Coordinates of C-alpha atoms and ligand atoms in Angstrom, one line a residue:
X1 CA 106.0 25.4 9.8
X2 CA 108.5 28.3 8.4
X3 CA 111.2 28.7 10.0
X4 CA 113.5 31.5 10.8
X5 CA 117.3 31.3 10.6
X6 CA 120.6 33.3 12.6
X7 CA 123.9 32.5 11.2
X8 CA 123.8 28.6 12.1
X9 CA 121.0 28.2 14.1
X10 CA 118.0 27.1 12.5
X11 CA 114.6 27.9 14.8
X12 CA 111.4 26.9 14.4
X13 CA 109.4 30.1 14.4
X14 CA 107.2 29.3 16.8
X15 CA 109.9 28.8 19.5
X16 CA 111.2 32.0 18.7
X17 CA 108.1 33.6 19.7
X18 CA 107.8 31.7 22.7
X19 CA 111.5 32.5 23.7
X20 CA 111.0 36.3 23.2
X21 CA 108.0 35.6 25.7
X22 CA 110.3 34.9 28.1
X23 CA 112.6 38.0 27.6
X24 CA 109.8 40.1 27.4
X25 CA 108.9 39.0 31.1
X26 CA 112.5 39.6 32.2
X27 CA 112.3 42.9 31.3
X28 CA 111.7 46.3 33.1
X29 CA 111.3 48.1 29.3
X30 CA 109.5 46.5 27.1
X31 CA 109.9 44.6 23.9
X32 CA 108.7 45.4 20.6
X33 CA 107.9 42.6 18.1
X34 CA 106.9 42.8 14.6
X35 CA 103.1 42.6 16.0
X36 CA 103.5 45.3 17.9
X37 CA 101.9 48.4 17.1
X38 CA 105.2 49.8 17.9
X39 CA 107.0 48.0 15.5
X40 CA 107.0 51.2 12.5
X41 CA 108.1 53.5 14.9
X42 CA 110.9 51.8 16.7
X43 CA 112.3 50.6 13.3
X44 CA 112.8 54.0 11.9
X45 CA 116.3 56.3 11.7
X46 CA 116.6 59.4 10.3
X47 CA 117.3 57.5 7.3
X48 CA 113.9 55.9 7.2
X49 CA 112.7 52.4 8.0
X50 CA 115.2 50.1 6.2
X51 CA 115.1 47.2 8.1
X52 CA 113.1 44.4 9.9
X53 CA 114.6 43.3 13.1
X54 CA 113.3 40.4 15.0
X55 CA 112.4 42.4 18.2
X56 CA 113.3 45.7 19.9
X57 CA 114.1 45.6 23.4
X58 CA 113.0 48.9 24.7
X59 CA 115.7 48.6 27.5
X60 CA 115.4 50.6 30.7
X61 CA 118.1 50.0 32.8
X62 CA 121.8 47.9 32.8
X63 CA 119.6 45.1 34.2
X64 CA 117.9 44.5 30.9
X65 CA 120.7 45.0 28.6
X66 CA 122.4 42.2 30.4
X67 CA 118.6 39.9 30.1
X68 CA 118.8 40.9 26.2
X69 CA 122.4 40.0 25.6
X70 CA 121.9 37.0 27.8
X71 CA 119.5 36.1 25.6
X72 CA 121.3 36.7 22.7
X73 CA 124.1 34.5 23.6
X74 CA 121.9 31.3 25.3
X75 CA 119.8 31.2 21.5
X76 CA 122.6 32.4 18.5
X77 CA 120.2 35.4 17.5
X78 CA 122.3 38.3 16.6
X79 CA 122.4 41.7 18.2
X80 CA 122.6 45.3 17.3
X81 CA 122.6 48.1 19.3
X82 CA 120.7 51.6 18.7
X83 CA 121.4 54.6 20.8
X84 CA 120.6 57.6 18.5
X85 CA 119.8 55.7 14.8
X86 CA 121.9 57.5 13.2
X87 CA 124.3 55.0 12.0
X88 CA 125.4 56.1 8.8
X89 CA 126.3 52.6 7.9
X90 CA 122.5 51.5 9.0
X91 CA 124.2 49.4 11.6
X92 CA 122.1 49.7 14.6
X93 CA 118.8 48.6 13.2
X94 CA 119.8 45.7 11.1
X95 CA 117.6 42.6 9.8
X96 CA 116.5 39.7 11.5
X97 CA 118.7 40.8 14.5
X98 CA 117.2 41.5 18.5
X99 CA 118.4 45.3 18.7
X100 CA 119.0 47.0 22.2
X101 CA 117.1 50.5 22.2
X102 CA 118.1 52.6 24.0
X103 CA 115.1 55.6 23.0
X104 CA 113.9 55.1 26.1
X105 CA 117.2 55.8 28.5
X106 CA 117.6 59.3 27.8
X107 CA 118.3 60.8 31.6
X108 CA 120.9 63.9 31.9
X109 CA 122.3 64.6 34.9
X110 CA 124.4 67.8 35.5
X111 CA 126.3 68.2 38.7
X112 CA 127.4 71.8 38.4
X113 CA 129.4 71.2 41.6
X114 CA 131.7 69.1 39.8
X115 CA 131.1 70.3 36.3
X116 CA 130.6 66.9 35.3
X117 CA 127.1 65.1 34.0
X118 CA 126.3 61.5 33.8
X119 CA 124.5 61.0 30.3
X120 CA 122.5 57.4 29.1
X121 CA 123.2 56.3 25.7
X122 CA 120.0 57.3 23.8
X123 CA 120.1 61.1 25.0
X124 CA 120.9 63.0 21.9
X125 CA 123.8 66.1 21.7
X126 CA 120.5 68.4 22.4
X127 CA 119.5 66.7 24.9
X128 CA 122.5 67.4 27.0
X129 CA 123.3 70.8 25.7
X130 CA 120.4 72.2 26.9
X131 CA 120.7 71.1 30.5
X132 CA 124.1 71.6 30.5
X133 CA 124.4 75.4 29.4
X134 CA 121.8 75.9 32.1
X135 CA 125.3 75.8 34.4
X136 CA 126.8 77.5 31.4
X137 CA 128.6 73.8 30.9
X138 CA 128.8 72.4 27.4
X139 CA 130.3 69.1 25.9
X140 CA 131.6 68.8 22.2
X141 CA 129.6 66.7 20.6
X142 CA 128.0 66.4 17.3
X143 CA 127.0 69.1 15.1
X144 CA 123.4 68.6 14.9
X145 CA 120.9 68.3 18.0
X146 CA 119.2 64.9 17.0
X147 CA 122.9 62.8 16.7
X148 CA 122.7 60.2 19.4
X149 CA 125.4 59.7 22.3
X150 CA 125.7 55.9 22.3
X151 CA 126.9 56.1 18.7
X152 CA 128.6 59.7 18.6
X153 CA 130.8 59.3 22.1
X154 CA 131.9 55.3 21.2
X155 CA 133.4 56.3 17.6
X156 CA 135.0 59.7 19.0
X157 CA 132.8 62.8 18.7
X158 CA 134.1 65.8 16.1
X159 CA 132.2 69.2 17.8
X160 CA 131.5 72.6 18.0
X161 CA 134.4 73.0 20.6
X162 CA 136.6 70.2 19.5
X163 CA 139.9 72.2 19.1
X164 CA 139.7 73.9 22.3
X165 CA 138.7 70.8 24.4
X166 CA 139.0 67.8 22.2
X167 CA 136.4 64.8 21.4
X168 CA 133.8 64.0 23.4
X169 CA 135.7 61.4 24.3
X170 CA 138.9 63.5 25.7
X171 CA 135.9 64.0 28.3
X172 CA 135.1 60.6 29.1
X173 CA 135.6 60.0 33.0
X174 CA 134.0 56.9 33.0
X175 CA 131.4 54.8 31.6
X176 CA 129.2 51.6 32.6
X177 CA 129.5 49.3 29.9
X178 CA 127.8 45.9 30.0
X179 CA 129.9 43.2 28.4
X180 CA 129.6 40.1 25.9
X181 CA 129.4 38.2 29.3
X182 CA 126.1 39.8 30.6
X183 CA 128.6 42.0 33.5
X184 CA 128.1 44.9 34.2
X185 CA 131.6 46.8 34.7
X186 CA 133.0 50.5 35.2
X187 CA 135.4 51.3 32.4
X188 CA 138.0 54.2 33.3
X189 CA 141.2 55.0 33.2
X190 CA 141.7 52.6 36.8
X191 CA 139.3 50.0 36.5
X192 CA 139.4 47.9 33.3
X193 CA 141.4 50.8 31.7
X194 CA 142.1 48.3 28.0
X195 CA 137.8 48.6 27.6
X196 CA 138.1 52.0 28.7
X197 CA 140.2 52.6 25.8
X198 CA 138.9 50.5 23.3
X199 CA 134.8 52.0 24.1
X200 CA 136.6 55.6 23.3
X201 CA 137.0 55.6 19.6
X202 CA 136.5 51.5 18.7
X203 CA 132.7 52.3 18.1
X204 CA 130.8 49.7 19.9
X205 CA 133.0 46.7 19.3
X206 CA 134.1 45.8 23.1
X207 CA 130.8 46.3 24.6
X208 CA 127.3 48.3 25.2
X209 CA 127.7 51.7 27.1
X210 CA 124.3 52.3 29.4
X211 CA 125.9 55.6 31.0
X212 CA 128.9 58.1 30.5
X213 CA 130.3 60.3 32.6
X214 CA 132.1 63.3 31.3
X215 CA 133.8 65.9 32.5
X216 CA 131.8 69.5 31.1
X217 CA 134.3 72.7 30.2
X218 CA 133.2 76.0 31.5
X219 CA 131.2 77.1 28.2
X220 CA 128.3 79.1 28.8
X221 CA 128.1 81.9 26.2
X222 CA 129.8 81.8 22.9
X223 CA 130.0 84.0 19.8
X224 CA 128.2 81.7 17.0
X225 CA 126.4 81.2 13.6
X226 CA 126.5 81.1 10.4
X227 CA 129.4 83.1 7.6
X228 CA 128.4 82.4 4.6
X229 CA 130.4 83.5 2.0
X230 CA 130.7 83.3 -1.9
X231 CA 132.1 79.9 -2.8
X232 CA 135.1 81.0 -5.1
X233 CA 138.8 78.7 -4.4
X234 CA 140.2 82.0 -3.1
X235 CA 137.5 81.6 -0.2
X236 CA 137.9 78.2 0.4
X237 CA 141.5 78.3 -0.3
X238 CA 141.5 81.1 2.5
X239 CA 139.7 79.5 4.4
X240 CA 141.1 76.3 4.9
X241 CA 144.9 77.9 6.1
X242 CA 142.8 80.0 8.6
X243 CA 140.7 77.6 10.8
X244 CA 144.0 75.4 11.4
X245 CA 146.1 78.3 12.6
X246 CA 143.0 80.3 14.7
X247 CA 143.1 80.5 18.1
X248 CA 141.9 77.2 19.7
X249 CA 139.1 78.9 21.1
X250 CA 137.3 79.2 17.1
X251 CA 136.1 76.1 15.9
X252 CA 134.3 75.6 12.5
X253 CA 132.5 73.4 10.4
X254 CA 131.9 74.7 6.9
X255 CA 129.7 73.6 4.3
X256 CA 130.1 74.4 0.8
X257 CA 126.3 73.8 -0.5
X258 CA 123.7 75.8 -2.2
X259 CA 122.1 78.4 0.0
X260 CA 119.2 77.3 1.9
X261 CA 116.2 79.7 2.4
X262 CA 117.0 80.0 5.4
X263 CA 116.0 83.2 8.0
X264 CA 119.4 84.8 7.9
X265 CA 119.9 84.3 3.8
X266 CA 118.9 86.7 1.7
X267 CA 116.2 85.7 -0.9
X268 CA 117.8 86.5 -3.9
X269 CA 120.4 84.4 -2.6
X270 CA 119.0 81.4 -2.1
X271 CA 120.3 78.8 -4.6
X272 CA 124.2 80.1 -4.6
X273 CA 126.6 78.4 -4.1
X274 CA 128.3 79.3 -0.9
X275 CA 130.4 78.2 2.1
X276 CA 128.4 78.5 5.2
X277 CA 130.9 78.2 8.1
X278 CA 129.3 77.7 11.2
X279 CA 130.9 78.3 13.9
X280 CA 131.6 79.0 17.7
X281 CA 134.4 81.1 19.5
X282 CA 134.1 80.0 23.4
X283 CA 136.6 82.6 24.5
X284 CA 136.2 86.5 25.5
X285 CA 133.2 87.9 22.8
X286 CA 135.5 91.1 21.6
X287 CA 138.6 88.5 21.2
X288 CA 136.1 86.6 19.1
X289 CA 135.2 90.3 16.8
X290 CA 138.9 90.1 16.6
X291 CA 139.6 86.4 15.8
X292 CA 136.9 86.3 13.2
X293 CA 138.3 89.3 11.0
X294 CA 140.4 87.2 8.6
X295 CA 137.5 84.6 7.7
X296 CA 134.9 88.1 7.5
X297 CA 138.1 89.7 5.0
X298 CA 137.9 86.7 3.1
X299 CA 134.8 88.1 0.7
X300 CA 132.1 90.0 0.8
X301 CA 129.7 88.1 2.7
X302 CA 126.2 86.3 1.6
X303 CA 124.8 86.5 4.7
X304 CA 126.9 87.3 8.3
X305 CA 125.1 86.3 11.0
X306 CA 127.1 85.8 13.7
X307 CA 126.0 86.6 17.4
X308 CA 126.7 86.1 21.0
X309 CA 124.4 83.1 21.9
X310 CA 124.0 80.1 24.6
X311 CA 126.0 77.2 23.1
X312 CA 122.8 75.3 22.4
X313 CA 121.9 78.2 19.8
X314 CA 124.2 77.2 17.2
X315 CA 122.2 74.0 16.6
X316 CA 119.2 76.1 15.2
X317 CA 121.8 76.8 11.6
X318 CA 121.9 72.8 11.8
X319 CA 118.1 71.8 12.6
X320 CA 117.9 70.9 8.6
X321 CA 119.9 68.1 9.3
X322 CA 117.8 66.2 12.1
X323 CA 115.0 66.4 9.3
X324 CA 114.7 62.6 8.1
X325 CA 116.5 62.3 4.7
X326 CA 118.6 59.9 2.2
X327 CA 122.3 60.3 2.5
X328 CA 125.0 59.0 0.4
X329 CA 128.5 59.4 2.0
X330 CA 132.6 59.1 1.5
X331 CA 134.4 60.9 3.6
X332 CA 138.3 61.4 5.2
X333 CA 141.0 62.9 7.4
X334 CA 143.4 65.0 5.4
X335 CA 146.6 66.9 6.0
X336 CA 146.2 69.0 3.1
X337 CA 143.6 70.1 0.9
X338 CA 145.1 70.8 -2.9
X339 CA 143.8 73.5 -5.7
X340 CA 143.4 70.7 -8.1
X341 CA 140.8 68.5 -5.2
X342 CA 139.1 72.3 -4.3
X343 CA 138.7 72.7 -8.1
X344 CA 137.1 69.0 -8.3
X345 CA 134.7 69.5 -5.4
X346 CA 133.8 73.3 -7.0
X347 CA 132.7 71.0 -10.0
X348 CA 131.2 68.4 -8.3
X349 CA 128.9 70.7 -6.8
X350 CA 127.9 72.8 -9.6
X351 CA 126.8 69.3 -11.8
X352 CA 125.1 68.1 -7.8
X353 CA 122.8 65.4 -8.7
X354 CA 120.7 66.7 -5.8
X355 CA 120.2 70.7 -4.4
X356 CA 120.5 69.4 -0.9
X357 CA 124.1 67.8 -1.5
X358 CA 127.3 69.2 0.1
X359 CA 131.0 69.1 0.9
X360 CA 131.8 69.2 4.6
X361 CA 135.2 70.8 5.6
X362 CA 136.3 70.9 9.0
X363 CA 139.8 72.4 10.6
X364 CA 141.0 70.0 13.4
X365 CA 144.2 71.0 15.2
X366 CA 144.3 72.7 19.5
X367 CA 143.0 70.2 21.9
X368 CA 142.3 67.2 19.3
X369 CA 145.6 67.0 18.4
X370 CA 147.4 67.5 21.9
X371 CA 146.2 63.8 22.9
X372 CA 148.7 60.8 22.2
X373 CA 147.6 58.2 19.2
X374 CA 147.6 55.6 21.3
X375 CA 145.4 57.0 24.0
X376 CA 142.1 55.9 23.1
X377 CA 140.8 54.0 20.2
X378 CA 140.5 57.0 17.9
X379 CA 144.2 57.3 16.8
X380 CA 144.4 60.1 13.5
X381 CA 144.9 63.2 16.0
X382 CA 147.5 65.0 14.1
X383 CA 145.4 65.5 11.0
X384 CA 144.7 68.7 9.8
X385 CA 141.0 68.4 8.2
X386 CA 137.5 66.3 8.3
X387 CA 136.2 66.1 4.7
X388 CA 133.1 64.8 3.9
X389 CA 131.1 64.2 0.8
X390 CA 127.5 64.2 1.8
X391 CA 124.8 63.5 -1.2
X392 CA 121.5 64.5 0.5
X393 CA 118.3 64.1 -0.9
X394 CA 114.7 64.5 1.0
X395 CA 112.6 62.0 -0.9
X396 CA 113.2 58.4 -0.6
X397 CA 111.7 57.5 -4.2
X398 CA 114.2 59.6 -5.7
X399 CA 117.1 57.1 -7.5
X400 CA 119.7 56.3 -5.0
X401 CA 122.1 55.1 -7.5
X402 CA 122.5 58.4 -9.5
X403 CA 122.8 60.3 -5.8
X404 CA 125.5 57.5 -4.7
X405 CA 127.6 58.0 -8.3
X406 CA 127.4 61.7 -7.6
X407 CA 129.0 60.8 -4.4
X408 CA 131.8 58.1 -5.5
X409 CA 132.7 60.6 -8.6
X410 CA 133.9 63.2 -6.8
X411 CA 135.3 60.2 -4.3
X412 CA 137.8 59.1 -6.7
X413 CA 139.0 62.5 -7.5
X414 CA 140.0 63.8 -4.3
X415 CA 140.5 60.4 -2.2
X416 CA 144.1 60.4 -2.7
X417 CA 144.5 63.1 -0.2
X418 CA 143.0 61.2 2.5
X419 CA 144.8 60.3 5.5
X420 CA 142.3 58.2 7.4
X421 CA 139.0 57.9 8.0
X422 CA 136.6 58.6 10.9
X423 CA 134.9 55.7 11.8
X424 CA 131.8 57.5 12.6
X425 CA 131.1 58.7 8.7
X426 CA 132.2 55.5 7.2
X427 CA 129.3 53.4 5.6
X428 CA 129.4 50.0 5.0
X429 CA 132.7 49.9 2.9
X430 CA 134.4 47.1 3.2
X431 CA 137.5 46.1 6.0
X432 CA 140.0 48.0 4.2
X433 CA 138.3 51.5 5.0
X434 CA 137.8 49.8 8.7
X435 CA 141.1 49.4 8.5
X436 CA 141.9 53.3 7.5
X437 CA 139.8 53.9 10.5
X438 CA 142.3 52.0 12.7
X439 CA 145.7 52.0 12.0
X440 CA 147.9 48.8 12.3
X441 CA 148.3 49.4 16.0
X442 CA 145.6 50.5 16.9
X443 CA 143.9 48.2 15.0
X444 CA 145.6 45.1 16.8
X445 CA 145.3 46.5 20.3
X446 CA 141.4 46.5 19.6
X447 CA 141.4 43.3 18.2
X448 CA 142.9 42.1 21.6
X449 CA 140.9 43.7 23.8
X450 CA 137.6 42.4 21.9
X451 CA 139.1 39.2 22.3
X452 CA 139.4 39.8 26.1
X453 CA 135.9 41.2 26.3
X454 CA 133.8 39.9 23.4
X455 CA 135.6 36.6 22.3
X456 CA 133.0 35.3 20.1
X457 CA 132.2 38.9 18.3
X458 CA 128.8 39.3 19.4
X459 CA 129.0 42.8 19.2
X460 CA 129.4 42.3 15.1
X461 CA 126.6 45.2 13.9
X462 CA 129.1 48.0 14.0
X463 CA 132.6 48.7 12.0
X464 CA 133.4 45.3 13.3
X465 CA 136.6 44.7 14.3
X466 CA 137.3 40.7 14.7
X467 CA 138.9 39.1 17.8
X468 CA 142.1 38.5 17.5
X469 CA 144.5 37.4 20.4
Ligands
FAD501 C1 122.9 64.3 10.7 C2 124.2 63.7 11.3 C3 125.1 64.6 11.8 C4 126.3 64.1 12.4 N1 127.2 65.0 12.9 C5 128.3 64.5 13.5 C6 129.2 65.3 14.2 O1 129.1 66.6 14.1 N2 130.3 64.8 14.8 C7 130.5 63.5 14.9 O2 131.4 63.0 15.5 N3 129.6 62.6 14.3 C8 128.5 63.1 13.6 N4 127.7 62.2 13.0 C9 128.0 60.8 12.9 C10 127.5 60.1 14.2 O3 128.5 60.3 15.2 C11 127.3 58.6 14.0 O4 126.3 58.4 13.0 C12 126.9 57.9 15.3 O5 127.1 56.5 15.2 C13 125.5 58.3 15.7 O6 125.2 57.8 16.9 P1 123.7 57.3 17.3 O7 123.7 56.8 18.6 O8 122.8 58.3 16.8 O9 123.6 56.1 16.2 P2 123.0 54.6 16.3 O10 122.6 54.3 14.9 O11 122.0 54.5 17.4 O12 124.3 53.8 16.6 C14 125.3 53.7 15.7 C15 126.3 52.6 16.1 O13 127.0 53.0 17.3 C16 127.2 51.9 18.2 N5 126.5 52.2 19.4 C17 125.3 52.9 19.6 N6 125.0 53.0 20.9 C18 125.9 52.3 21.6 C19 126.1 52.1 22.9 N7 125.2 52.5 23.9 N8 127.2 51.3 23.3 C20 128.0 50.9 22.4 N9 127.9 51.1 21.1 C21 126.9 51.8 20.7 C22 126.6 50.7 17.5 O14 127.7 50.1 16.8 C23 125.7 51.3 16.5 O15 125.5 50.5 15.3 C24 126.5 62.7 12.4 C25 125.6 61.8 11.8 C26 124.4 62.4 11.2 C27 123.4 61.4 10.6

């Protein structure tokens, strides 16, 4: 008889079947084993289907995340947890291990009384923006519609509107989190406020969150798009001074890539390459003319098209990146950006080993950086800049070694301006960049509370952070 084995444990496969048999009853979802028809579906990410878990259990309420992690603990099978499946690390769909989906707990609810709305883990950021700007409400969250909220609000969430009202987390009221003990608890700033902190920003190491409630801000209609504008170091150099010293109300996210042929580029522009800021101005529209003047002065631009629009519209100039693709990624806070690194990453991207690769800069500052390090979990709030190197290519048969050196090249030459890392763009990189994520105290207060709340690390499929008392 074969035999499958988790970490210690050695079980005959046949009671493994037999056990999941008895989960599977338990539970109001349902679970998906490898002889399920299911089974394809449920194991694939935007980054394809890379692994083969044991089971998927299709949760539907708190009730059966406690059966599955129950379970987990009585046999020694190990867990993951997938919200969104867009672990960048691959960390939520993981081999061999029982992973806790949440596809199927998607409910928004928007109380426009309060202004707040109660979200479930596997509802993605357009899944609540649309709902939400219905009240013209809006939550900063991540840049593309498809990006999951388990994963994006427990590791911090960079926005559309993070300089003028901080991560998603910064909106956090409360959340119901089930812990390593199969409880299920309210975490806030009152009632286990130490797992409060740790779920905002320590990415799923102190326990599995089956509903948020955030508070919304008052963003209805905002002036947004796309500027895309010759990529020369003047522009970028430009650029970068600008979006840390605009207004609050302007936030930006700017790719230097090769124009897209996309609606709004012209065609005998496609294939330049160009920084495409997208951005949104939540304040007065004219203010926004106004406030957008020294980024339009930059250059002459490749394409302008920037608009008044519903919040939700500025994830149609990011619906390429909900596409299933390959990624390769390094990525860092930084307080300054140098001519020598803007030179290297000019380079990099004119020798790109794929036409879909790009640079990611983004201008923190405003609201991020007005919240104490020691607040939450997610402790590098005075940087100035988000930079990420993104190798992107569409077909999976292409060789991910020569996209990955493309990647770690341009790595080494401007990593020594790193300050940080975001936890939620690291890969699997080893516990020094973990470490970068989490600085010393940080680091140690997280280690404590997973002691407190998951003592035996059975939340380890994430950026794991060891208990430590
Ligand atoms: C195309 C793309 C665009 C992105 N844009 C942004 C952006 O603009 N801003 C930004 O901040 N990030 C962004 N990210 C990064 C994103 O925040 C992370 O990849 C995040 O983990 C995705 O969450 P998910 O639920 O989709 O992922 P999953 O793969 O489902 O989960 C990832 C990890 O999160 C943890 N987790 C998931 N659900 C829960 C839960 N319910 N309780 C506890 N822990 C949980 C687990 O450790 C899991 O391994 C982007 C990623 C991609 C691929």
């Amino acid at each position: 008889m074969t035999a499958v084995s988790f970490s210690s444990v050695v079980i005959p496969a046949a009671t493994v079947a037999d056990q999941l048999d008895t989960l599977r009853f338990r539970l109001t979802g349902e679970l998906i084993t490898s002889d399920s028809i299911d089974y394809d579906t449920a194991r694939t990410t935007i980054f394809g289907a890379l692994a083969r878990p044991l089971a998927f259990a299709r949760v539907a309420n708190a009730e059966d995340v406690v059966a599955v992690v129950t379970f987990a603990q009585e046999h020694g099978i190990p867990l993951s947890v997938r919200s969104g499946g867009h672990s960048l690390a691959w960390l939520s769909v993981v081999d061999g291990a029982l992973v806790v989906d949440f596809t199927r707990m998607k409910l928004v609810m928007v109380d426009p009384e309060t202004r707040t709305a109660r979200v479930q883990p596997g509802a993605t950021s357009g899944d609540l923006a649309g709902p939400a700007n219905a009240h013209g409400l809006a939550l900063t969250t991540g840049d593309t519609h498809s990006v999951g909220m388990g994963g994006l609000v427990t590791g911090g969430g960079i926005g559309f509107i993070v300089r003028k009202y901080g991560l998603a987390i910064d909106n956090l009221l409360s959340a119901q989190v089930v812990t390593a003990a199969g409880e299920i608890v309210t975490a806030s700033e009152t009632e286990h406020p130490d797992l409060f902190w740790a779920i905002r920003g320590g990415g799923g190491n102190a326990g599995i969150v089956t509903e948020f409630t955030f508070q919304l801000a008052p963003v209805g209609q905002v002036l947004g798009g796309d500027l895309m504008l010759p990529a020369t170091p003047e522009v970028i150099r430009g650029y970068l001074d600008y979006v840390v010293a605009a207004p609050e109300d302007l936030t930006t996210i700017a790719n230097l890539e090769h124009a897209p042929p996309a609606p709004h580029v012209p065609p005998d522009r496609v294939g330049e390459l160009v920084l495409s800021i997208l951005l949104v101005w939540t304040g007065d529209l004219e203010a926004g003319e106004r406030a957008l003047a020294p980024l339009r002065a930059l250059a002459d631009p490749v394409a302008d098209a920037i608009a008044p629009m519903p919040y939700p519209g500025i994830y149609d100039f990011t619906a390429f990146a909900a596409e299933p693709h390959n990624a390769s990624i390094r990525s860092m806070f930084a307080d300054a950006i140098s001519d020598d690194a803007i030179a290297a990453i000019l380079t990099a991207m004119d020798t790109a080993s794929s036409p879909f690769s790009l640079v990611q800069l983004r201008g923190l500052g405003g609201a991020f950086a007005r919240v104490d390090p020691d607040a939450t979990a997610f402790a590098h709030r005075d940087r100035n800049y988000f930079v990420a190197i993104i190798g992107i290519w569409a077909d999976p048969e292409e060789d991910r070694a020569l996209h990955e050196a493309w990647t770690a090249a341009l790595w080494e030459a401007i990593r020594h301006e790193g300050q940080g890392v975001y936890v939620n763009f690291l890969e699997e990189e080893g516990e020094a960049r973990i470490r970068e994520a989490y600085p010393e105290a940080t680091y140690t207060r997280l280690a404590r509370v997973k002691a407190a709340y998951d003592p035996e690390n059975l939340f380890r499929h994430n950026q794991n952070v060891p208990p430590k008392r």
